[in-house]
Amino acid sequence: MTELDERPETFPLDNTDPALFTHLFDTLNQMRDQCPVAWSPSFGGFWALSKYDDVVKAAGDWQHFTTTQGIMVPPTGASMKVIPAELDPPRHTKFRKLLLPYFTERALQRWVPGIEKIIDDAFAPVLPAGRADLVTDVAHPVPVLAISLILGMLDADWRRIRELAANFLAATGKPELARQRARELEAYLEEQITRRRGAPATDVLGELVNAELPADEEPITAAEFLGMVQLMVVAGHETTVNGMATMTYRLISEPGLKERLLADRSLTDAMIDETLRLHPPVWNMGRTIATDTEVRGTAMCPGEKVMLVYGAANRDPDRFPDPERFDIGRASNQHLTFGSGRHRCVGEPLAKLELRLTLDYVLDKIPDVELDGEPVWGGGTNQHGLRSLPVRFTPRAAADAGER
Ligand code: HEM
């Protein structure tokens, strides 16, 4: 028992401090190397796991590391559960079964022309000037329009959905504000759902709303359904925007990378994975200890919060040789950017499809793209990425960009 009784090392990680985001990965690397099982005194205290093996183990062990008491550190304070993220099996499994068929690579094929058009339309206004902020001018509309296309909500105002979703995410740690902002988004989505209830399904949201469940299953409540749609709508926004921007940043700034990709497109997927490993748009997720457990000899008690630090695990030298190097030739790039275990991201194939089609666009239509100013990095309690990426390229008329 002596090992378990030993006081753990303290590491003062405060993920609500904006100053953290200027040197996020240096801090996470330092924490992982000094205190792989760290105790941060912020917000009443939480554990932070940052070694790759520990994070994978905890993410796969819902009996000890539950999501039912929230997935954010500090907690969002929103009263409604996001589903399926904040459920344990067996209830969790039911929602995964409902959602997964719509997000396989194969199922997504039917949306490729529509997503290509969304990307073409996003680039079209900036082509004549030959200058753009890749984050705000181009990337912002793509993920929100892509999920709206799939769900069948393209008639919706994407700026409004984006604003509601971004406001909701920005309220993490401010319970009153979070509740108020969640209510605005919920009211909007409720209207979309109600319209489809009992009506013949003409889109994916309609199919989900009217899905027949096996008779022996407990029916999905209205609140659960709303929580599920809310997560689908919110989960892909900042995350995929950040993925697009960091991918383009690496494309421009890694010596020789663009030339390699132009010569060999089979490297595209490896390039995207290596970007996501080094720049995980979601750099941590939260859990709560459900029953007594221990990690590397450190005891953890029920009710204690745990942060799974994906951003540190992705750069763990015991898992990724020379981890700070951008290397598209990595033999095995099993990064944790989409999580691991039962809660692994449902939208991974969609996010990767959007990134692939954007990368194809850049390589095909504006291959001479280069930096046009200083990129601006930023973050939130569990998000990280570029807030601004000024680029320039040879101007061209949007009409000349032509068909794919
Ligand atoms: C680059 C873009 C994205 C990143 C980095 C990302 C990251 C993640 C991560 C890390 C988790 C696991 C959470 C955990 O450990 O508890 C997750 C879960 C989830 N993501 Fe994503 N995501 C992305 C895009 C999307 C998109 C486009 C969708 C749209 C459907 C989506 C839907 C979900 C859902 C529904 C879950 C919950 C899964 C569950 O709890 O079973 N994500 N995502």
Short mmCIF file of C-alpha atoms and ligand atoms in Angstrom, two decimals:
data_model
loop_
_atom_site.label_atom_id
_atom_site.label_comp_id
_atom_site.label_asym_id
_atom_site.label_seq_id
_atom_site.Cartn_x
_atom_site.Cartn_y
_atom_site.Cartn_z
CA MET A 1 0.00 0.00 0.00
CA THR A 2 2.92 2.40 0.44
CA GLU A 3 2.98 3.17 -3.27
CA LEU A 4 -0.71 4.05 -3.31
CA ASP A 5 -0.32 6.21 -0.22
CA GLU A 6 2.45 8.32 -1.71
CA ARG A 7 1.42 11.89 -2.43
CA PRO A 8 1.30 12.50 -6.16
CA GLU A 9 3.25 15.27 -7.79
CA THR A 10 1.46 18.50 -8.40
CA PHE A 11 1.57 20.21 -11.79
CA PRO A 12 -0.34 23.49 -12.04
CA LEU A 13 -2.14 22.99 -15.35
CA ASP A 14 -4.85 25.63 -15.82
CA ASN A 15 -6.59 25.10 -19.13
CA THR A 16 -8.74 28.22 -18.69
CA ASP A 17 -5.68 30.50 -18.77
CA PRO A 18 -5.34 32.02 -22.28
CA ALA A 19 -1.56 32.35 -21.74
CA LEU A 20 -1.33 28.53 -21.90
CA PHE A 21 -2.15 28.48 -25.61
CA THR A 22 0.97 30.29 -26.73
CA HIS A 23 3.11 27.39 -25.47
CA LEU A 24 0.57 24.60 -25.03
CA PHE A 25 2.62 21.66 -26.27
CA ASP A 26 5.80 22.67 -24.43
CA THR A 27 3.78 22.72 -21.20
CA LEU A 28 2.08 19.40 -21.95
CA ASN A 29 5.40 17.75 -22.86
CA GLN A 30 6.94 19.03 -19.64
CA MET A 31 4.02 17.72 -17.60
CA ARG A 32 4.16 14.29 -19.26
CA ASP A 33 7.92 13.98 -18.75
CA GLN A 34 7.93 15.27 -15.13
CA CYS A 35 4.58 14.01 -13.81
CA PRO A 36 2.92 11.43 -16.06
CA VAL A 37 0.16 11.17 -13.46
CA ALA A 38 -0.24 14.79 -12.43
CA TRP A 39 -2.52 16.48 -9.93
CA SER A 40 -3.54 19.99 -10.92
CA PRO A 41 -5.01 22.12 -8.12
CA SER A 42 -7.14 24.16 -10.59
CA PHE A 43 -10.96 24.12 -10.20
CA GLY A 44 -10.97 22.06 -7.03
CA GLY A 45 -8.33 19.70 -8.40
CA PHE A 46 -8.13 17.12 -11.17
CA TRP A 47 -5.85 14.35 -12.39
CA ALA A 48 -4.09 14.67 -15.74
CA LEU A 49 -2.92 11.54 -17.58
CA SER A 50 -0.46 12.22 -20.35
CA LYS A 51 1.40 8.99 -21.20
CA TYR A 52 0.04 7.31 -24.34
CA ASP A 53 -0.50 3.90 -22.73
CA ASP A 54 -2.24 5.36 -19.66
CA VAL A 55 -4.58 7.47 -21.78
CA VAL A 56 -5.54 4.52 -24.01
CA LYS A 57 -6.16 2.33 -20.97
CA ALA A 58 -8.32 4.90 -19.20
CA ALA A 59 -10.26 5.74 -22.38
CA GLY A 60 -11.06 2.04 -22.76
CA ASP A 61 -12.13 1.54 -19.13
CA TRP A 62 -15.56 3.12 -18.68
CA GLN A 63 -16.20 1.11 -15.49
CA HIS A 64 -13.57 3.22 -13.67
CA PHE A 65 -13.40 6.31 -15.90
CA THR A 66 -17.00 7.28 -16.61
CA THR A 67 -18.25 10.02 -18.93
CA THR A 68 -21.69 10.18 -17.29
CA GLN A 69 -20.68 13.11 -15.08
CA GLY A 70 -19.41 15.22 -17.95
CA ILE A 71 -16.58 15.20 -20.47
CA MET A 72 -15.13 18.63 -19.87
CA VAL A 73 -12.62 19.75 -17.25
CA PRO A 74 -13.80 22.07 -15.76
CA PRO A 75 -17.43 21.00 -16.27
CA THR A 76 -19.49 23.01 -18.78
CA GLY A 77 -22.38 23.48 -16.39
CA ALA A 78 -24.85 22.88 -19.24
CA SER A 79 -27.85 21.01 -17.85
CA MET A 80 -28.45 18.74 -20.85
CA LYS A 81 -26.30 15.71 -21.58
CA VAL A 82 -24.43 15.52 -24.88
CA ILE A 83 -25.19 12.12 -26.36
CA PRO A 84 -23.67 9.55 -26.77
CA ALA A 85 -20.54 11.15 -25.28
CA GLU A 86 -21.95 11.37 -21.74
CA LEU A 87 -23.38 7.85 -21.54
CA ASP A 88 -21.84 4.57 -20.44
CA PRO A 89 -22.77 1.21 -21.96
CA PRO A 90 -25.28 -0.33 -22.45
CA ARG A 91 -27.23 2.89 -23.16
CA HIS A 92 -24.22 4.33 -25.00
CA THR A 93 -24.10 1.36 -27.39
CA LYS A 94 -27.67 1.97 -28.52
CA PHE A 95 -26.88 5.48 -29.75
CA ARG A 96 -23.63 4.44 -31.43
CA LYS A 97 -25.57 1.80 -33.35
CA LEU A 98 -28.03 4.43 -34.49
CA LEU A 99 -25.38 6.93 -35.63
CA LEU A 100 -22.47 4.91 -36.98
CA PRO A 101 -24.10 3.68 -40.22
CA TYR A 102 -24.45 7.27 -41.41
CA PHE A 103 -20.77 8.07 -40.86
CA THR A 104 -18.87 5.18 -42.42
CA GLU A 105 -16.53 6.03 -45.31
CA ARG A 106 -18.86 4.15 -47.61
CA ALA A 107 -22.04 5.88 -46.43
CA LEU A 108 -20.35 9.25 -46.82
CA GLN A 109 -19.55 8.66 -50.49
CA ARG A 110 -22.98 9.94 -51.52
CA TRP A 111 -22.16 13.33 -49.98
CA VAL A 112 -18.82 13.83 -51.77
CA PRO A 113 -20.16 16.00 -54.64
CA GLY A 114 -22.12 18.13 -52.17
CA ILE A 115 -19.12 18.63 -49.88
CA GLU A 116 -16.89 19.41 -52.89
CA LYS A 117 -19.36 22.11 -53.87
CA ILE A 118 -19.34 23.54 -50.33
CA ILE A 119 -15.53 23.74 -50.48
CA ASP A 120 -15.54 25.23 -54.01
CA ASP A 121 -18.08 27.86 -52.89
CA ALA A 122 -16.00 28.69 -49.80
CA PHE A 123 -12.90 29.38 -51.91
CA ALA A 124 -14.68 31.13 -54.82
CA PRO A 125 -14.96 34.63 -53.27
CA VAL A 126 -11.24 34.80 -52.37
CA LEU A 127 -9.81 33.54 -55.68
CA PRO A 128 -9.86 36.86 -57.59
CA ALA A 129 -7.91 38.67 -54.85
CA GLY A 130 -5.33 35.91 -54.45
CA ARG A 131 -5.32 36.56 -50.70
CA ALA A 132 -7.36 35.10 -47.86
CA ASP A 133 -7.48 34.28 -44.23
CA LEU A 134 -7.80 30.54 -44.56
CA VAL A 135 -9.51 30.26 -41.16
CA THR A 136 -12.16 32.97 -41.28
CA ASP A 137 -12.68 33.36 -45.04
CA VAL A 138 -12.55 29.73 -46.09
CA ALA A 139 -12.65 27.09 -43.32
CA HIS A 140 -15.45 28.50 -41.14
CA PRO A 141 -18.43 27.60 -43.32
CA VAL A 142 -17.27 24.15 -44.51
CA PRO A 143 -17.87 21.83 -41.51
CA VAL A 144 -21.16 23.44 -40.48
CA LEU A 145 -22.48 23.24 -44.03
CA ALA A 146 -21.23 19.65 -44.44
CA ILE A 147 -23.09 18.38 -41.34
CA SER A 148 -26.14 20.48 -42.31
CA LEU A 149 -26.06 18.88 -45.77
CA ILE A 150 -25.93 15.38 -44.27
CA LEU A 151 -28.67 15.98 -41.72
CA GLY A 152 -30.86 17.78 -44.26
CA MET A 153 -30.75 21.22 -42.66
CA LEU A 154 -29.18 23.13 -45.56
CA ASP A 155 -32.07 25.57 -45.49
CA ALA A 156 -30.79 26.66 -42.10
CA ASP A 157 -28.65 29.77 -41.69
CA TRP A 158 -25.12 28.37 -41.24
CA ARG A 159 -23.81 31.60 -39.74
CA ARG A 160 -26.47 31.39 -37.03
CA ILE A 161 -25.75 27.71 -36.26
CA ARG A 162 -22.03 28.41 -36.17
CA GLU A 163 -22.51 31.33 -33.87
CA LEU A 164 -24.77 29.35 -31.53
CA ALA A 165 -22.36 26.40 -31.46
CA ALA A 166 -19.28 28.60 -30.94
CA ASN A 167 -21.03 30.54 -28.15
CA PHE A 168 -21.96 27.28 -26.49
CA LEU A 169 -18.37 25.99 -26.58
CA ALA A 170 -16.96 29.32 -25.37
CA ALA A 171 -19.12 29.18 -22.23
CA THR A 172 -17.28 26.14 -20.79
CA GLY A 173 -16.63 26.69 -17.10
CA LYS A 174 -19.24 29.47 -16.88
CA PRO A 175 -22.35 27.49 -15.86
CA GLU A 176 -24.98 30.25 -16.09
CA LEU A 177 -23.79 31.42 -19.48
CA ALA A 178 -23.42 27.83 -20.70
CA ARG A 179 -27.00 27.02 -19.73
CA GLN A 180 -28.34 30.12 -21.44
CA ARG A 181 -26.34 29.49 -24.63
CA ALA A 182 -27.21 25.80 -24.67
CA ARG A 183 -30.89 26.78 -24.49
CA GLU A 184 -30.54 29.00 -27.59
CA LEU A 185 -29.00 26.17 -29.60
CA GLU A 186 -31.52 23.67 -28.25
CA ALA A 187 -34.47 25.88 -29.22
CA TYR A 188 -33.12 26.12 -32.75
CA LEU A 189 -32.58 22.37 -33.10
CA GLU A 190 -35.86 21.48 -31.41
CA GLU A 191 -37.67 23.36 -34.13
CA GLN A 192 -35.81 21.32 -36.79
CA ILE A 193 -36.64 18.06 -34.99
CA THR A 194 -40.31 18.83 -34.33
CA ARG A 195 -40.87 19.60 -38.00
CA ARG A 196 -39.79 16.06 -38.88
CA ARG A 197 -41.55 14.07 -36.16
CA GLY A 198 -44.12 11.67 -37.62
CA ALA A 199 -43.56 13.05 -41.14
CA PRO A 200 -42.19 10.84 -43.96
CA ALA A 201 -38.38 10.97 -43.72
CA THR A 202 -36.82 12.92 -46.58
CA ASP A 203 -33.40 13.40 -44.98
CA VAL A 204 -31.03 11.86 -42.41
CA LEU A 205 -32.40 13.91 -39.51
CA GLY A 206 -35.89 12.72 -40.46
CA GLU A 207 -34.67 9.10 -40.59
CA LEU A 208 -33.09 9.45 -37.14
CA VAL A 209 -36.14 11.16 -35.66
CA ASN A 210 -38.42 8.40 -36.88
CA ALA A 211 -36.02 5.44 -36.39
CA GLU A 212 -37.77 2.25 -35.25
CA LEU A 213 -36.08 0.78 -32.19
CA PRO A 214 -36.36 -2.88 -31.18
CA ALA A 215 -39.52 -3.34 -29.05
CA ASP A 216 -37.54 -4.52 -25.99
CA GLU A 217 -35.40 -1.35 -25.93
CA GLU A 218 -36.23 1.60 -23.73
CA PRO A 219 -37.37 4.38 -26.07
CA ILE A 220 -35.10 7.36 -26.67
CA THR A 221 -36.41 10.37 -24.77
CA ALA A 222 -36.86 13.76 -26.41
CA ALA A 223 -34.01 15.16 -24.27
CA GLU A 224 -31.67 12.34 -25.30
CA PHE A 225 -32.49 12.84 -28.96
CA LEU A 226 -31.90 16.57 -28.74
CA GLY A 227 -28.58 15.93 -26.93
CA MET A 228 -27.51 13.62 -29.74
CA VAL A 229 -28.35 16.08 -32.54
CA GLN A 230 -26.71 18.87 -30.58
CA LEU A 231 -23.45 16.93 -30.33
CA MET A 232 -23.45 16.10 -34.05
CA VAL A 233 -23.93 19.75 -34.87
CA VAL A 234 -21.38 21.11 -32.38
CA ALA A 235 -18.67 18.42 -32.48
CA GLY A 236 -17.44 19.04 -35.99
CA HIS A 237 -17.19 22.83 -36.01
CA GLU A 238 -14.08 24.26 -34.39
CA THR A 239 -12.46 20.83 -34.59
CA THR A 240 -12.58 20.44 -38.36
CA VAL A 241 -11.91 24.16 -38.94
CA ASN A 242 -8.74 23.77 -36.86
CA GLY A 243 -7.80 20.61 -38.74
CA MET A 244 -8.15 22.40 -42.11
CA ALA A 245 -6.09 25.37 -41.01
CA THR A 246 -3.23 23.43 -39.40
CA MET A 247 -3.13 21.08 -42.41
CA THR A 248 -2.73 24.04 -44.77
CA TYR A 249 -0.18 25.63 -42.44
CA ARG A 250 1.95 22.48 -42.46
CA LEU A 251 1.53 22.11 -46.22
CA ILE A 252 2.98 25.58 -46.67
CA SER A 253 5.62 25.54 -44.00
CA GLU A 254 7.16 22.04 -44.14
CA PRO A 255 10.08 22.17 -46.59
CA GLY A 256 9.41 20.04 -49.69
CA LEU A 257 6.07 18.69 -48.44
CA LYS A 258 3.85 20.37 -51.03
CA GLU A 259 6.09 19.15 -53.85
CA ARG A 260 5.95 15.59 -52.51
CA LEU A 261 2.16 15.67 -52.33
CA LEU A 262 1.83 17.20 -55.79
CA ALA A 263 3.96 14.37 -57.15
CA ASP A 264 2.26 11.60 -55.17
CA ARG A 265 -1.32 12.01 -53.95
CA SER A 266 -1.24 8.63 -52.22
CA LEU A 267 0.57 10.46 -49.39
CA THR A 268 -2.49 12.61 -48.64
CA ASP A 269 -3.94 10.47 -45.84
CA ALA A 270 -0.56 10.15 -44.11
CA MET A 271 -0.10 13.92 -44.32
CA ILE A 272 -3.52 14.51 -42.71
CA ASP A 273 -2.86 12.01 -39.91
CA GLU A 274 0.53 13.48 -39.11
CA THR A 275 -0.99 16.98 -38.93
CA LEU A 276 -3.73 15.71 -36.63
CA ARG A 277 -1.17 13.95 -34.40
CA LEU A 278 0.90 17.10 -33.90
CA HIS A 279 -2.05 19.52 -33.76
CA PRO A 280 -5.00 17.72 -32.18
CA PRO A 281 -7.96 20.13 -32.41
CA VAL A 282 -9.28 18.47 -29.21
CA TRP A 283 -6.29 18.29 -26.90
CA ASN A 284 -8.04 16.76 -23.90
CA MET A 285 -11.29 15.16 -22.75
CA GLY A 286 -12.60 14.63 -19.24
CA ARG A 287 -13.71 11.66 -17.19
CA THR A 288 -14.81 11.10 -13.57
CA ILE A 289 -13.60 8.27 -11.37
CA ALA A 290 -16.56 5.90 -10.84
CA THR A 291 -14.95 3.36 -8.49
CA ASP A 292 -11.58 3.22 -6.71
CA THR A 293 -8.69 2.70 -9.10
CA GLU A 294 -5.03 3.52 -9.57
CA VAL A 295 -2.71 4.59 -12.37
CA ARG A 296 1.04 3.91 -12.06
CA GLY A 297 0.57 3.32 -8.34
CA THR A 298 -1.36 6.53 -7.71
CA ALA A 299 -4.77 6.02 -6.10
CA MET A 300 -7.82 7.76 -7.54
CA CYS A 301 -11.13 8.02 -5.70
CA PRO A 302 -14.76 8.16 -6.84
CA GLY A 303 -15.88 11.63 -7.87
CA GLU A 304 -12.38 12.88 -8.78
CA LYS A 305 -12.05 14.47 -12.21
CA VAL A 306 -9.52 13.14 -14.73
CA MET A 307 -8.24 14.82 -17.85
CA LEU A 308 -7.09 12.53 -20.67
CA VAL A 309 -4.42 14.68 -22.29
CA TYR A 310 -4.52 13.51 -25.91
CA GLY A 311 -2.21 16.37 -26.93
CA ALA A 312 0.56 15.07 -24.64
CA ALA A 313 0.02 11.37 -25.49
CA ASN A 314 0.33 12.17 -29.22
CA ARG A 315 3.88 13.42 -28.57
CA ASP A 316 4.91 10.68 -26.15
CA PRO A 317 8.43 9.60 -27.21
CA ASP A 318 7.75 6.07 -25.89
CA ARG A 319 5.05 5.73 -28.58
CA PHE A 320 6.21 8.04 -31.38
CA PRO A 321 9.95 8.13 -32.09
CA ASP A 322 11.25 11.69 -32.56
CA PRO A 323 7.75 12.94 -31.69
CA GLU A 324 8.22 16.63 -32.48
CA ARG A 325 9.21 15.86 -36.07
CA PHE A 326 6.56 16.15 -38.81
CA ASP A 327 7.04 12.79 -40.52
CA ILE A 328 4.53 11.50 -43.05
CA GLY A 329 6.46 8.26 -43.26
CA ARG A 330 5.54 7.07 -39.74
CA ALA A 331 5.03 3.32 -39.82
CA SER A 332 2.20 3.34 -37.34
CA ASN A 333 0.45 6.60 -36.63
CA GLN A 334 -2.21 5.54 -34.13
CA HIS A 335 -2.62 9.01 -32.66
CA LEU A 336 -5.39 9.81 -30.17
CA THR A 337 -6.78 12.89 -31.86
CA PHE A 338 -10.17 11.20 -32.26
CA GLY A 339 -9.99 9.53 -28.85
CA SER A 340 -9.83 5.79 -28.28
CA GLY A 341 -12.13 3.02 -27.10
CA ARG A 342 -15.91 3.21 -26.96
CA HIS A 343 -16.13 6.98 -27.23
CA ARG A 344 -13.86 7.26 -30.25
CA CYS A 345 -15.18 9.98 -32.51
CA VAL A 346 -18.21 9.03 -34.61
CA GLY A 347 -17.41 11.80 -37.10
CA GLU A 348 -13.78 10.82 -37.82
CA PRO A 349 -14.49 9.62 -41.39
CA LEU A 350 -16.47 12.79 -42.12
CA ALA A 351 -13.78 15.07 -40.69
CA LYS A 352 -11.08 13.26 -42.69
CA LEU A 353 -13.18 13.43 -45.86
CA GLU A 354 -13.57 17.20 -45.48
CA LEU A 355 -9.83 17.55 -44.89
CA ARG A 356 -8.98 15.36 -47.90
CA LEU A 357 -11.28 17.28 -50.25
CA THR A 358 -9.91 20.61 -48.99
CA LEU A 359 -6.32 19.45 -49.45
CA ASP A 360 -7.17 18.28 -52.98
CA TYR A 361 -8.68 21.68 -53.73
CA VAL A 362 -5.58 23.52 -52.53
CA LEU A 363 -3.19 21.28 -54.46
CA ASP A 364 -5.29 21.40 -57.65
CA LYS A 365 -6.43 25.01 -57.72
CA ILE A 366 -3.98 27.14 -55.72
CA PRO A 367 -0.77 25.07 -55.64
CA ASP A 368 1.45 28.13 -55.20
CA VAL A 369 -0.25 29.05 -51.89
CA GLU A 370 2.13 30.57 -49.33
CA LEU A 371 2.08 32.40 -46.01
CA ASP A 372 1.10 36.07 -46.18
CA GLY A 373 1.67 37.10 -42.56
CA GLU A 374 1.97 35.66 -39.09
CA PRO A 375 -0.41 32.80 -38.22
CA VAL A 376 -2.28 33.33 -34.93
CA TRP A 377 -2.67 30.37 -32.56
CA GLY A 378 -5.33 30.11 -29.90
CA GLY A 379 -7.28 27.68 -27.81
CA GLY A 380 -10.02 26.90 -25.35
CA THR A 381 -10.35 24.56 -22.39
CA ASN A 382 -9.98 21.53 -24.67
CA GLN A 383 -9.53 23.00 -28.16
CA HIS A 384 -6.44 24.28 -29.93
CA GLY A 385 -5.62 25.54 -33.39
CA LEU A 386 -5.17 28.53 -35.67
CA ARG A 387 -7.38 31.58 -35.23
CA SER A 388 -5.93 33.21 -38.33
CA LEU A 389 -3.86 31.94 -41.28
CA PRO A 390 -3.15 34.67 -43.86
CA VAL A 391 -2.23 33.17 -47.25
CA ARG A 392 -1.60 34.43 -50.79
CA PHE A 393 -1.59 32.71 -54.18
CA THR A 394 -1.88 33.62 -57.86
CA PRO A 395 -5.23 35.38 -58.30
CA ARG A 396 -7.71 33.79 -60.70
CA ALA A 397 -11.31 34.28 -61.69
CA ALA A 398 -13.56 31.94 -59.70
CA ALA A 399 -15.08 30.69 -62.97
CA ASP A 400 -11.60 29.63 -64.20
CA ALA A 401 -11.16 27.32 -61.23
CA GLY A 402 -13.62 25.09 -63.12
CA GLU A 403 -14.99 21.70 -62.24
CA ARG A 404 -13.06 19.14 -60.25
C1 HEM B 1 -11.09 17.00 -36.82
C2 HEM B 1 -12.34 16.93 -36.37
C3 HEM B 1 -12.75 16.20 -35.11
C4 HEM B 1 -12.00 15.90 -34.00
C5 HEM B 1 -10.54 16.21 -33.72
C6 HEM B 1 -12.88 15.18 -33.09
C7 HEM B 1 -12.48 14.67 -31.86
C8 HEM B 1 -13.26 13.88 -31.05
C9 HEM B 1 -12.80 13.23 -29.84
C10 HEM B 1 -11.40 13.38 -29.25
C11 HEM B 1 -13.82 12.50 -29.35
C12 HEM B 1 -13.73 11.53 -28.18
C13 HEM B 1 -14.18 12.10 -26.91
C14 HEM B 1 -13.77 11.31 -25.70
O1 HEM B 1 -12.66 10.80 -25.57
O2 HEM B 1 -14.61 11.31 -24.80
C15 HEM B 1 -14.95 12.72 -30.23
C16 HEM B 1 -16.21 12.16 -30.03
C17 HEM B 1 -17.28 12.41 -30.85
N1 HEM B 1 -17.28 13.12 -32.05
FE1 HEM B 1 -15.68 14.02 -32.88
N2 HEM B 1 -14.13 15.08 -33.65
C18 HEM B 1 -14.08 15.68 -34.88
C19 HEM B 1 -15.13 15.79 -35.77
C20 HEM B 1 -16.39 15.31 -35.58
C21 HEM B 1 -17.48 15.43 -36.52
C22 HEM B 1 -17.39 16.06 -37.91
C23 HEM B 1 -18.56 14.87 -35.96
C24 HEM B 1 -19.92 14.77 -36.60
C25 HEM B 1 -20.71 13.77 -36.55
C26 HEM B 1 -18.16 14.34 -34.64
C27 HEM B 1 -18.97 13.67 -33.75
C28 HEM B 1 -18.54 13.10 -32.57
C29 HEM B 1 -19.42 12.35 -31.68
C30 HEM B 1 -20.92 12.08 -31.89
C31 HEM B 1 -18.63 11.91 -30.59
C32 HEM B 1 -19.07 11.11 -29.38
C33 HEM B 1 -18.76 9.65 -29.56
C34 HEM B 1 -19.10 8.82 -28.35
O3 HEM B 1 -19.09 9.31 -27.22
O4 HEM B 1 -19.40 7.63 -28.54
N3 HEM B 1 -16.82 14.63 -34.45
N4 HEM B 1 -14.58 13.54 -31.26
#
